[in-house]
mmCIF file of C-alpha atoms in Angstrom:
data_model
loop_
_atom_site.group_PDB
_atom_site.id
_atom_site.type_symbol
_atom_site.label_atom_id
_atom_site.label_comp_id
_atom_site.label_asym_id
_atom_site.label_seq_id
_atom_site.Cartn_x
_atom_site.Cartn_y
_atom_site.Cartn_z
ATOM 1 C CA MET N 1 91.073 80.953 102.618
ATOM 2 C CA GLN N 2 90.897 77.289 103.553
ATOM 3 C CA GLY N 3 88.489 75.200 105.636
ATOM 4 C CA GLY N 4 85.951 77.945 106.350
ATOM 5 C CA ASP N 5 88.364 80.178 108.278
ATOM 6 C CA VAL N 6 87.094 83.734 108.763
ATOM 7 C CA ASP N 7 89.388 86.661 107.962
ATOM 8 C CA ALA N 8 89.501 89.110 110.890
ATOM 9 C CA ARG N 9 90.040 91.983 108.453
ATOM 10 C CA ARG N 10 86.699 91.187 106.836
ATOM 11 C CA LEU N 11 85.054 91.099 110.259
ATOM 12 C CA ALA N 12 86.436 94.583 110.889
ATOM 13 C CA TYR N 13 84.975 95.721 107.552
ATOM 14 C CA PHE N 14 81.622 94.177 108.506
ATOM 15 C CA LEU N 15 81.615 96.093 111.814
ATOM 16 C CA ALA N 16 82.546 99.325 110.045
ATOM 17 C CA ILE N 17 79.441 99.008 107.843
ATOM 18 C CA VAL N 18 77.307 98.347 110.931
ATOM 19 C CA ASP N 19 78.787 101.259 112.886
ATOM 20 C CA HIS N 20 78.703 103.807 110.045
ATOM 21 C CA GLY N 21 75.348 102.864 108.565
ATOM 22 C CA GLY N 22 76.314 101.749 105.083
ATOM 23 C CA PHE N 23 78.995 100.731 102.608
ATOM 24 C CA GLY N 24 79.767 104.245 101.377
ATOM 25 C CA ARG N 25 80.458 105.828 104.756
ATOM 26 C CA ALA N 26 82.339 102.737 105.925
ATOM 27 C CA ALA N 27 84.572 102.801 102.842
ATOM 28 C CA GLU N 28 85.354 106.475 103.468
ATOM 29 C CA ARG N 29 86.210 105.794 107.101
ATOM 30 C CA LEU N 30 88.357 102.763 106.188
ATOM 31 C CA HIS N 31 90.066 104.668 103.330
ATOM 32 C CA ILE N 32 89.340 101.928 100.804
ATOM 33 C CA ALA N 33 87.353 101.877 97.565
ATOM 34 C CA GLN N 34 83.708 100.891 97.964
ATOM 35 C CA PRO N 35 83.955 98.067 95.372
ATOM 36 C CA SER N 36 86.833 96.566 97.388
ATOM 37 C CA LEU N 37 84.706 96.729 100.532
ATOM 38 C CA SER N 38 81.775 95.085 98.740
ATOM 39 C CA GLN N 39 84.039 92.298 97.486
ATOM 40 C CA ALA N 40 85.400 91.691 100.995
ATOM 41 C CA ILE N 41 81.893 91.410 102.451
ATOM 42 C CA ALA N 42 80.802 89.106 99.626
ATOM 43 C CA ALA N 43 83.776 86.877 100.439
ATOM 44 C CA LEU N 44 82.857 86.897 104.133
ATOM 45 C CA GLU N 45 79.280 85.925 103.263
ATOM 46 C CA ARG N 46 80.596 83.038 101.142
ATOM 47 C CA ASP N 47 82.788 81.866 104.023
ATOM 48 C CA LEU N 48 79.839 81.945 106.420
ATOM 49 C CA GLY N 49 77.318 80.589 103.939
ATOM 50 C CA ALA N 50 74.782 83.323 104.660
ATOM 51 C CA ASP N 51 73.902 86.876 103.682
ATOM 52 C CA LEU N 52 74.783 89.494 106.295
ATOM 53 C CA PHE N 53 72.939 92.494 104.848
ATOM 54 C CA HIS N 54 69.679 93.201 103.080
ATOM 55 C CA ARG N 55 70.548 95.606 100.278
ATOM 56 C CA ALA N 56 67.853 98.070 99.252
ATOM 57 C CA GLY N 57 69.008 100.855 96.951
ATOM 58 C CA ARG N 58 71.770 102.736 98.740
ATOM 59 C CA GLY N 59 70.738 101.514 102.170
ATOM 60 C CA VAL N 60 71.494 98.299 104.016
ATOM 61 C CA ALA N 61 69.952 96.470 106.964
ATOM 62 C CA LEU N 62 71.296 93.524 108.911
ATOM 63 C CA THR N 63 69.855 90.095 108.247
ATOM 64 C CA ASP N 64 69.138 87.855 111.238
ATOM 65 C CA VAL N 65 72.523 86.183 110.731
ATOM 66 C CA GLY N 66 74.222 89.565 110.472
ATOM 67 C CA ALA N 67 72.621 90.788 113.695
ATOM 68 C CA GLN N 68 73.795 87.664 115.513
ATOM 69 C CA LEU N 69 77.341 88.137 114.191
ATOM 70 C CA VAL N 70 77.857 91.679 115.559
ATOM 71 C CA GLU N 71 78.703 90.814 119.167
ATOM 72 C CA PRO N 72 80.980 87.804 118.398
ATOM 73 C CA ALA N 73 82.759 89.882 115.748
ATOM 74 C CA ARG N 74 83.411 92.655 118.272
ATOM 75 C CA ARG N 75 84.863 90.110 120.692
ATOM 76 C CA VAL N 76 87.187 88.718 118.007
ATOM 77 C CA ILE N 77 88.452 92.187 117.061
ATOM 78 C CA ARG N 78 88.799 93.168 120.724
ATOM 79 C CA ASP N 79 90.794 90.007 121.492
ATOM 80 C CA LEU N 80 93.096 90.668 118.541
ATOM 81 C CA ASP N 81 93.583 94.198 119.828
ATOM 82 C CA ALA N 82 94.465 92.716 123.204
ATOM 83 C CA VAL N 83 97.143 90.567 121.595
ATOM 84 C CA ARG N 84 98.594 93.557 119.767
ATOM 85 C CA ASP N 85 98.435 95.740 122.856
ATOM 86 C CA THR N 86 100.134 93.069 124.944
ATOM 87 C CA ALA N 87 103.107 93.368 122.624
ATOM 88 C CA ARG N 88 102.967 97.150 122.887
ATOM 89 C CA ALA N 89 102.811 96.922 126.676
ATOM 90 C CA ALA N 90 106.288 95.487 126.681
ATOM 91 C CA ARG N 91 107.344 98.783 125.137
ATOM 92 C CA GLY N 92 105.529 100.851 127.773
ATOM 93 C CA LEU N 93 102.140 101.480 126.089
ATOM 94 C CA ARG N 94 103.719 103.647 123.430
ATOM 95 C CA ARG N 95 100.769 103.280 121.065
ATOM 96 C CA GLY N 96 97.160 102.196 121.105
ATOM 97 C CA ARG N 97 93.728 103.350 122.187
ATOM 98 C CA VAL N 98 91.236 102.748 124.949
ATOM 99 C CA ASP N 99 87.515 102.742 124.156
ATOM 100 C CA VAL N 100 85.376 104.141 126.973
ATOM 101 C CA VAL N 101 81.636 104.803 127.183
ATOM 102 C CA SER N 102 80.263 107.263 129.734
ATOM 103 C CA MET N 103 77.022 108.798 130.945
ATOM 104 C CA PRO N 104 77.000 112.628 130.981
ATOM 105 C CA SER N 105 77.578 113.353 134.684
ATOM 106 C CA PRO N 106 80.431 110.850 135.200
ATOM 107 C CA GLY N 107 81.675 112.266 131.883
ATOM 108 C CA ILE N 108 82.427 115.499 133.739
ATOM 109 C CA GLU N 109 83.930 113.838 136.795
ATOM 110 C CA PRO N 110 85.570 111.463 137.398
ATOM 111 C CA LEU N 111 86.250 111.061 133.649
ATOM 112 C CA THR N 112 88.202 114.332 133.381
ATOM 113 C CA THR N 113 90.502 113.436 136.280
ATOM 114 C CA LEU N 114 90.937 109.843 135.032
ATOM 115 C CA MET N 115 91.826 110.948 131.498
ATOM 116 C CA ALA N 116 94.272 113.531 132.799
ATOM 117 C CA ALA N 117 96.025 110.949 134.991
ATOM 118 C CA PHE N 118 96.083 108.421 132.140
ATOM 119 C CA ALA N 119 97.482 110.986 129.695
ATOM 120 C CA ARG N 120 100.283 111.917 132.099
ATOM 121 C CA ALA N 121 101.252 108.266 132.539
ATOM 122 C CA HIS N 122 100.814 107.227 128.888
ATOM 123 C CA PRO N 123 101.062 110.340 126.682
ATOM 124 C CA ALA N 124 101.197 108.393 123.406
ATOM 125 C CA MET N 125 97.946 106.522 124.083
ATOM 126 C CA SER N 126 94.554 107.726 122.873
ATOM 127 C CA VAL N 127 91.242 107.538 124.765
ATOM 128 C CA HIS N 128 88.016 107.480 122.737
ATOM 129 C CA VAL N 129 84.848 108.223 124.720
ATOM 130 C CA ALA N 130 81.381 107.344 123.425
ATOM 131 C CA ALA N 131 78.189 108.770 124.931
ATOM 132 C CA ALA N 132 75.437 106.836 126.685
ATOM 133 C CA PHE N 133 72.454 108.265 128.527
ATOM 134 C CA THR N 134 71.399 105.382 130.778
ATOM 135 C CA ALA N 135 73.188 102.794 132.888
ATOM 136 C CA ASP N 136 71.733 100.031 130.713
ATOM 137 C CA GLU N 137 73.260 101.601 127.602
ATOM 138 C CA VAL N 138 76.687 101.638 129.262
ATOM 139 C CA VAL N 139 76.382 97.996 130.297
ATOM 140 C CA ARG N 140 75.269 96.960 126.791
ATOM 141 C CA ALA N 141 78.160 98.816 125.156
ATOM 142 C CA VAL N 142 80.732 97.100 127.385
ATOM 143 C CA ARG N 143 79.100 93.689 127.139
ATOM 144 C CA SER N 144 78.947 93.887 123.329
ATOM 145 C CA GLY N 145 82.601 94.915 123.062
ATOM 146 C CA ALA N 146 81.865 98.390 121.668
ATOM 147 C CA ALA N 147 83.800 99.731 124.676
ATOM 148 C CA GLU N 148 86.126 98.140 127.208
ATOM 149 C CA VAL N 149 85.374 100.440 130.130
ATOM 150 C CA GLY N 150 82.107 102.130 131.046
ATOM 151 C CA LEU N 151 81.375 104.918 133.532
ATOM 152 C CA LEU N 152 77.839 105.173 134.831
ATOM 153 C CA GLY N 153 75.851 106.821 137.594
ATOM 154 C CA SER N 154 72.809 105.278 139.257
ATOM 155 C CA ALA N 155 70.975 105.101 142.571
ATOM 156 C CA VAL N 156 72.658 101.770 143.393
ATOM 157 C CA LEU N 157 75.646 99.863 142.075
ATOM 158 C CA PRO N 158 74.636 97.954 138.946
ATOM 159 C CA ARG N 159 74.341 94.185 138.847
ATOM 160 C CA ALA N 160 75.863 93.190 135.535
ATOM 161 C CA ALA N 161 76.469 89.482 134.994
ATOM 162 C CA GLY N 162 79.786 88.818 133.300
ATOM 163 C CA LEU N 163 81.131 92.295 134.034
ATOM 164 C CA ASP N 164 83.392 93.575 136.796
ATOM 165 C CA VAL N 165 81.957 96.533 138.714
ATOM 166 C CA LEU N 166 84.154 99.068 140.545
ATOM 167 C CA ALA N 167 82.527 101.535 142.947
ATOM 168 C CA VAL N 168 84.297 104.818 142.116
ATOM 169 C CA GLU N 169 82.592 107.519 144.192
ATOM 170 C CA ASP N 170 79.288 108.823 145.533
ATOM 171 C CA GLN N 171 78.190 112.229 144.239
ATOM 172 C CA PRO N 172 75.518 114.058 146.265
ATOM 173 C CA LEU N 173 72.982 115.956 144.185
ATOM 174 C CA VAL N 174 72.952 119.753 144.314
ATOM 175 C CA LEU N 175 70.643 122.504 143.078
ATOM 176 C CA LEU N 176 71.769 125.005 140.452
ATOM 177 C CA SER N 177 69.954 128.350 140.586
ATOM 178 C CA PRO N 178 70.120 131.317 138.188
ATOM 179 C CA PRO N 179 72.136 134.301 139.418
ATOM 180 C CA GLY N 180 69.952 136.457 141.659
ATOM 181 C CA ARG N 181 67.252 133.780 142.026
ATOM 182 C CA ALA N 182 68.592 132.138 145.216
ATOM 183 C CA PRO N 183 67.863 133.838 148.555
ATOM 184 C CA ASP N 184 71.097 132.472 150.055
ATOM 185 C CA THR N 185 73.742 129.794 149.552
ATOM 186 C CA GLY N 186 72.501 127.522 152.320
ATOM 187 C CA PRO N 187 71.077 124.019 151.915
ATOM 188 C CA VAL N 188 67.752 123.551 150.131
ATOM 189 C CA PRO N 189 65.247 121.208 151.798
ATOM 190 C CA ARG N 190 64.204 118.586 149.276
ATOM 191 C CA ALA N 191 60.548 119.438 149.891
ATOM 192 C CA ASP N 192 61.197 123.008 148.680
ATOM 193 C CA LEU N 193 62.078 121.815 145.169
ATOM 194 C CA GLY N 194 58.350 121.554 144.542
ATOM 195 C CA GLY N 195 58.018 125.333 144.433
ATOM 196 C CA LEU N 196 60.502 125.918 141.627
ATOM 197 C CA ARG N 197 60.619 126.175 137.847
ATOM 198 C CA LEU N 198 62.882 123.277 136.893
ATOM 199 C CA VAL N 199 65.097 122.334 133.962
ATOM 200 C CA ALA N 200 65.592 118.576 133.599
ATOM 201 C CA SER N 201 66.745 115.762 131.344
ATOM 202 C CA PRO N 202 64.188 113.230 129.979
ATOM 203 C CA PRO N 203 62.785 110.514 132.294
ATOM 204 C CA GLY N 204 64.944 107.509 133.142
ATOM 205 C CA SER N 205 67.697 108.796 135.432
ATOM 206 C CA LEU N 206 68.064 109.207 139.197
ATOM 207 C CA VAL N 207 68.224 112.989 138.774
ATOM 208 C CA ARG N 208 64.993 113.073 136.743
ATOM 209 C CA GLY N 209 63.352 110.902 139.411
ATOM 210 C CA ILE N 210 64.107 113.593 142.014
ATOM 211 C CA VAL N 211 62.619 116.227 139.711
ATOM 212 C CA ASP N 212 59.514 114.112 139.104
ATOM 213 C CA ASP N 213 59.044 113.726 142.867
ATOM 214 C CA ALA N 214 59.236 117.514 143.222
ATOM 215 C CA LEU N 215 56.730 118.047 140.408
ATOM 216 C CA ALA N 216 54.328 115.576 141.984
ATOM 217 C CA GLY N 217 54.577 117.115 145.442
ATOM 218 C CA GLY N 218 54.594 120.851 144.796
ATOM 219 C CA ALA N 219 51.586 122.744 143.507
ATOM 220 C CA ALA N 220 53.809 125.584 142.292
ATOM 221 C CA ALA N 221 56.342 123.284 140.614
ATOM 222 C CA HIS N 222 56.762 123.602 136.853
ATOM 223 C CA LEU N 223 58.914 121.763 134.327
ATOM 224 C CA ALA N 224 60.253 124.783 132.472
ATOM 225 C CA ALA N 225 62.414 122.798 130.050
ATOM 226 C CA GLU N 226 63.221 119.172 129.248
ATOM 227 C CA VAL N 227 66.458 118.731 127.309
ATOM 228 C CA ALA N 228 68.013 115.516 126.022
ATOM 229 C CA HIS N 229 71.379 117.239 125.660
ATOM 230 C CA ARG N 230 72.396 117.625 129.285
ATOM 231 C CA THR N 231 75.138 120.035 128.270
ATOM 232 C CA SER N 232 72.270 122.506 127.707
ATOM 233 C CA ILE N 233 71.236 122.439 131.375
ATOM 234 C CA LEU N 234 73.897 124.809 132.713
ATOM 235 C CA PRO N 235 73.408 127.462 129.980
ATOM 236 C CA LEU N 236 69.630 127.329 130.529
ATOM 237 C CA VAL N 237 70.041 127.860 134.264
ATOM 238 C CA LEU N 238 72.490 130.679 133.610
ATOM 239 C CA ALA N 239 69.950 132.274 131.249
ATOM 240 C CA GLY N 240 67.307 132.209 133.978
ATOM 241 C CA VAL N 241 65.025 129.576 132.416
ATOM 242 C CA GLY N 242 64.855 127.617 135.667
ATOM 243 C CA HIS N 243 66.666 125.718 138.417
ATOM 244 C CA ALA N 244 68.262 122.275 137.928
ATOM 245 C CA VAL N 245 69.126 119.272 140.075
ATOM 246 C CA VAL N 246 72.523 117.831 139.079
ATOM 247 C CA PRO N 247 75.304 115.738 140.619
ATOM 248 C CA ALA N 248 78.008 117.594 142.550
ATOM 249 C CA ALA N 249 80.480 116.910 139.720
ATOM 250 C CA TRP N 250 78.883 119.922 137.994
ATOM 251 C CA ARG N 251 79.644 122.243 140.925
ATOM 252 C CA PRO N 252 83.064 123.668 139.886
ATOM 253 C CA LEU N 253 81.908 124.475 136.330
ATOM 254 C CA ALA N 254 78.644 125.963 137.568
ATOM 255 C CA ALA N 255 80.340 128.108 140.205
ATOM 256 C CA ARG N 256 82.832 129.466 137.669
ATOM 257 C CA ALA N 257 79.937 130.332 135.346
ATOM 258 C CA GLY N 258 78.294 132.382 138.088
ATOM 259 C CA VAL N 259 75.438 129.990 138.870
ATOM 260 C CA VAL N 260 74.433 129.608 142.530
ATOM 261 C CA VAL N 261 75.093 126.064 143.795
ATOM 262 C CA ARG N 262 73.383 124.763 146.938
ATOM 263 C CA PRO N 263 73.303 121.322 148.567
ATOM 264 C CA ILE N 264 69.984 119.515 148.834
ATOM 265 C CA THR N 265 68.922 118.068 152.201
ATOM 266 C CA PRO N 266 68.521 115.226 152.753
ATOM 267 C CA ALA N 267 71.090 114.681 150.004
ATOM 268 C CA PRO N 268 70.211 112.146 147.296
ATOM 269 C CA VAL N 269 73.362 110.406 146.060
ATOM 270 C CA LEU N 270 74.457 109.339 142.587
ATOM 271 C CA ARG N 271 76.649 106.244 142.814
ATOM 272 C CA VAL N 272 79.345 106.376 140.135
ATOM 273 C CA SER N 273 80.888 103.079 139.055
ATOM 274 C CA ALA N 274 83.129 101.673 136.347
ATOM 275 C CA VAL N 275 82.227 98.476 134.522
ATOM 276 C CA SER N 276 84.486 96.293 132.412
ATOM 277 C CA ARG N 277 84.439 92.848 130.884
ATOM 278 C CA ALA N 278 85.596 90.142 133.262
ATOM 279 C CA GLY N 279 88.761 88.454 132.071
ATOM 280 C CA ARG N 280 91.397 89.719 129.705
ATOM 281 C CA LEU N 281 91.518 93.426 128.892
ATOM 282 C CA THR N 282 93.896 95.264 126.627
ATOM 283 C CA PRO N 283 96.830 96.731 128.576
ATOM 284 C CA GLY N 284 95.540 100.217 127.829
ATOM 285 C CA ALA N 285 92.133 99.454 129.317
ATOM 286 C CA ARG N 286 93.792 97.805 132.308
ATOM 287 C CA ALA N 287 95.891 100.936 132.860
ATOM 288 C CA PHE N 288 92.775 103.123 132.620
ATOM 289 C CA LEU N 289 91.012 100.960 135.210
ATOM 290 C CA ASP N 290 94.098 101.167 137.426
ATOM 291 C CA ALA N 291 93.682 104.951 137.343
ATOM 292 C CA ALA N 292 90.017 104.522 138.317
ATOM 293 C CA GLU N 293 90.971 102.243 141.209
ATOM 294 C CA ARG N 294 93.515 104.768 142.493
ATOM 295 C CA TYR N 295 90.921 107.545 142.217
ATOM 296 C CA ALA N 296 88.375 105.457 144.147
ATOM 297 C CA ALA N 297 90.945 104.661 146.851
ATOM 298 C CA GLU N 298 91.838 108.346 147.211
ATOM 299 C CA ARG N 299 88.164 109.307 147.553
ATOM 300 C CA ALA N 300 87.623 106.601 150.148
ATOM 301 C CA ALA N 301 90.738 107.676 152.075
ATOM 302 C CA ALA N 302 89.455 111.259 152.085
ATOM 303 C CA GLY N 303 86.470 109.949 154.013
ATOM 304 C CA ASP N 304 83.748 111.677 152.017
ATOM 305 C CA GLY N 305 83.088 108.959 149.468
ATOM 306 C CA GLY N 306 82.489 111.510 146.732
ATOM 307 C CA ALA N 307 82.335 115.118 145.650
ATOM 308 C CA ASP N 308 82.163 117.869 148.236
ATOM 309 C CA PRO N 309 78.488 118.807 148.647
ATOM 310 C CA THR N 310 79.168 122.281 150.009
ATOM 311 C CA PRO N 311 78.905 125.288 147.688
#
């Protein structure tokens, strides 16, 4: 290597160690011998003139230089992927992958519909979806290059400098009730949430804010369960542990499971949006965003701006 040039392959190895938490797991994931990986990183450190990892026994931690290299390295790898995918695009997106990050509720819808549409149009492509639990986590993942497209839900559209933001749909919040625990299927006044046993996710989301308001305003209100894994909410409601406030994207699954679903009045709304890096995207990511734009246009044309709030 001449003149201090940095080998992109070594940058990819560096990121693999960061993402998988050590040399051993990274070597397994890369399908190379660990000594070869160590030699490649040592060569990268020589090229850069600085250590990238603190080595302590079997563990590693990033040095200050290493921590500062992560985001630029992701951009380099992403840009190289864009070059490769541009060539593939001429052959109709026959190969490649799209990296998406999503919060749990948008991960039900619109993600399911978007992935289905994308798979029909580009059956040889692969979509990899990482999990995030707050809007800030989604924005950080896209900004750092860990994902090209992010789906998030919040009370308002996010302001994310350097990122493009697409308003996808508005999802009214609904109340899930255990079978036999709801007097009827009519709307639930928001003030009445304060008299219920509630199942909720940890603080930090719009949905949890509604629950916290109910807990503060209702003497009979009780937080029956707080679960970080939001996939546990529906089974807990079904088991009779308590009621839950969720976006309307959950409604079809909940109804099929036998849970009673009722709209909340006045209806709080989760605003679902897609974020992406401004500028050049890989063709696969551009095609995925095209699917999101078509979905958003269809929702707007339907005139409801989001999921049907009726049970």
